[in-house]
Short mmCIF file of C-alpha atoms in Angstrom, two decimals:
data_model
loop_
_atom_site.label_atom_id
_atom_site.label_comp_id
_atom_site.label_asym_id
_atom_site.label_seq_id
_atom_site.Cartn_x
_atom_site.Cartn_y
_atom_site.Cartn_z
CA MET B 6 10.27 -0.57 -11.74
CA HIS B 7 11.42 -1.94 -15.10
CA ASP B 8 14.46 0.29 -14.99
CA ALA B 9 15.29 -0.76 -11.43
CA LEU B 10 15.11 -4.45 -12.36
CA TYR B 11 17.17 -3.87 -15.52
CA VAL B 12 19.88 -2.03 -13.57
CA ALA B 13 19.83 -4.78 -10.93
CA ALA B 14 20.18 -7.53 -13.55
CA ARG B 15 23.09 -5.70 -15.19
CA ALA B 16 24.82 -5.38 -11.80
CA TYR B 17 24.75 -9.16 -11.36
CA PRO B 18 28.24 -10.68 -11.90
CA GLY B 19 28.34 -11.51 -15.60
CA GLY B 20 25.38 -9.20 -16.28
CA LEU B 21 22.38 -10.22 -18.33
CA ASN B 22 24.22 -13.24 -19.76
CA ALA B 23 24.80 -14.79 -16.35
CA ILE B 24 21.47 -13.99 -14.70
CA GLY B 25 19.63 -14.99 -17.89
CA ALA B 26 21.43 -18.34 -17.84
CA ARG B 27 20.38 -18.91 -14.23
CA LEU B 28 16.80 -18.16 -15.26
CA GLY B 29 17.10 -20.52 -18.22
CA MET B 30 16.72 -17.85 -20.91
CA SER B 31 18.94 -16.08 -23.39
CA PRO B 32 20.24 -12.60 -22.60
CA ASN B 33 18.23 -11.21 -25.52
CA VAL B 34 14.96 -12.65 -24.19
CA LEU B 35 15.74 -11.29 -20.72
CA ARG B 36 16.68 -7.89 -22.16
CA ASN B 37 13.35 -7.79 -24.03
CA LYS B 38 11.44 -8.76 -20.89
CA LEU B 39 13.11 -5.94 -18.98
CA ARG B 40 12.24 -3.28 -21.56
CA ARG B 41 8.81 -1.82 -20.96
CA GLU B 42 8.54 -0.70 -24.61
CA ILE B 43 8.36 -4.33 -25.74
CA ASP B 44 4.86 -5.60 -25.13
CA THR B 45 5.46 -9.15 -26.40
CA HIS B 46 7.79 -10.10 -23.52
CA HIS B 47 7.06 -9.72 -19.80
CA VAL B 48 8.93 -10.60 -16.63
CA THR B 49 6.82 -12.94 -14.52
CA VAL B 50 6.49 -12.51 -10.78
CA GLU B 51 8.45 -15.74 -10.32
CA GLU B 52 11.30 -14.47 -12.53
CA ALA B 53 11.48 -11.15 -10.66
CA HIS B 54 11.50 -13.03 -7.37
CA LEU B 55 14.28 -15.35 -8.55
CA MET B 56 16.34 -12.41 -9.80
CA CYS B 57 16.03 -10.79 -6.37
CA GLU B 58 17.15 -14.05 -4.73
CA PHE B 59 20.10 -14.34 -7.12
CA LEU B 60 21.13 -10.76 -6.39
CA ASP B 61 20.88 -11.39 -2.66
CA ASP B 62 23.01 -14.54 -3.03
CA VAL B 63 25.91 -12.52 -4.46
CA GLY B 64 25.69 -9.65 -1.97
CA LEU B 65 23.69 -7.27 -4.17
CA SER B 66 20.63 -7.13 -1.95
CA GLU B 67 20.50 -3.32 -2.28
CA GLN B 68 19.84 -3.73 -6.01
CA ALA B 69 17.00 -6.15 -5.27
CA GLU B 70 15.63 -3.80 -2.61
CA ARG B 71 15.58 -0.90 -5.09
CA PHE B 72 13.44 -2.98 -7.45
CA VAL B 73 11.06 -4.02 -4.65
CA GLN B 74 10.72 -0.40 -3.50
CA ALA B 75 10.12 0.74 -7.09
CA PHE B 76 7.46 -1.97 -7.43
CA LEU B 77 5.66 -0.99 -4.22
CA SER B 78 6.02 2.79 -4.31
CA PRO B 79 3.24 3.45 -6.88
CA LEU B 80 0.94 1.45 -4.61
CA GLY B 81 1.75 3.68 -1.64
CA MET B 82 3.58 0.84 0.10
CA VAL B 83 7.11 0.24 1.35
CA ALA B 84 9.12 -2.89 2.03
CA MET B 85 11.51 -3.41 4.89
CA ARG B 86 14.17 -5.99 5.57
CA LEU B 87 13.43 -8.00 8.68
CA PRO B 88 16.23 -8.93 11.05
CA ASP B 89 17.80 -12.31 10.36
CA GLY B 90 16.99 -15.17 12.69
CA SER B 91 15.75 -14.90 16.21
CA PRO B 92 16.47 -12.05 18.61
CA GLU B 93 20.00 -11.81 19.94
CA PRO B 94 20.54 -13.83 23.13
CA GLY B 95 20.14 -11.67 26.17
CA SER B 96 18.53 -8.80 24.32
CA THR B 97 15.91 -7.08 26.37
CA LEU B 98 13.29 -4.56 25.53
CA LEU B 99 15.21 -1.92 27.49
CA MET B 100 18.41 -2.61 25.50
CA GLU B 101 16.45 -2.47 22.25
CA GLN B 102 14.90 0.85 23.28
CA LEU B 103 18.36 2.23 24.02
CA ARG B 104 19.56 1.12 20.57
CA LEU B 105 16.50 2.75 18.99
CA SER B 106 17.24 5.97 20.90
CA LYS B 107 20.79 5.91 19.53
CA LEU B 108 19.47 5.49 15.97
CA ASN B 109 17.01 8.33 16.56
CA GLY B 110 19.84 10.53 17.84
CA GLN B 111 21.86 9.81 14.70
CA PHE B 112 18.82 10.73 12.60
CA ALA B 113 18.47 14.03 14.48
CA ALA B 114 22.17 14.79 13.98
CA ASP B 115 21.90 14.03 10.26
CA ILE B 116 18.85 16.31 9.97
CA GLU B 117 20.79 19.11 11.65
CA VAL B 118 23.70 18.70 9.20
CA ALA B 119 21.34 18.46 6.20
CA LEU B 120 19.48 21.64 7.12
CA ALA B 121 22.56 23.67 8.07
CA ASP B 122 22.80 25.30 4.64
CA GLY B 123 19.05 25.59 4.13
CA ARG B 124 18.74 22.85 1.51
CA ILE B 125 18.94 19.06 1.43
CA THR B 126 21.26 17.55 -1.17
CA GLN B 127 20.68 14.20 -2.87
CA ARG B 128 23.36 12.59 -0.67
CA GLU B 129 21.81 14.06 2.48
CA ARG B 130 18.34 12.89 1.44
CA GLU B 131 19.69 9.38 0.87
CA GLN B 132 21.36 9.44 4.30
CA LEU B 133 18.12 10.55 5.99
CA GLN B 134 16.18 7.84 4.18
CA HIS B 135 18.80 5.32 5.32
CA ASP B 136 18.43 6.54 8.91
CA VAL B 137 14.64 6.13 8.77
CA GLN B 138 14.98 2.67 7.20
CA GLN B 139 17.33 1.59 10.00
CA GLN B 140 14.82 2.71 12.62
CA ILE B 141 11.98 0.88 10.88
CA GLU B 142 14.05 -2.30 10.64
CA HIS B 143 15.01 -2.00 14.28
CA LEU B 144 11.37 -1.60 15.29
CA ALA B 145 10.59 -4.75 13.30
CA GLY B 146 13.23 -6.49 15.42
CA VAL B 147 11.52 -5.22 18.58
CA MET B 148 8.25 -6.66 17.26
CA GLN B 149 10.04 -9.95 16.77
CA ILE B 150 11.20 -9.90 20.41
CA LEU B 151 7.68 -9.15 21.58
CA GLN B 152 6.45 -12.23 19.69
CA VAL B 153 8.61 -14.50 21.88
CA VAL B 154 8.17 -12.69 25.19
CA ALA B 155 5.92 -14.80 27.34
#
């Protein structure tokens, strides 16, 4: 998780200098906090949260998500991005089920391609994980619709 947060901070426009400045600390202090070998400096939960927000603000939400996943994975947990806002106007459960079926069909097609040569490459594994994540996020959206259905 330290590595994921370090890579994410470096990806921020301006790198450690810029994100450190937004956090109110020098790049050296931030660098030390992000290195697990240094036991005198530690990233606080609030700092990690702010860094994720800052990354999201500049369109680097994938970097923040990698850190969150790396944080949760040793605990046997996963995180998922919830759909923004309220359900789309006019969306119905039937339409959402059809969209989910389409996502599931894409997942099946990607599995077929991945297994065609008898092994799954890194790129294929990432695509399959992306497919599963999309389905999970979509199901979260369906849950959101069910919350407002009276």
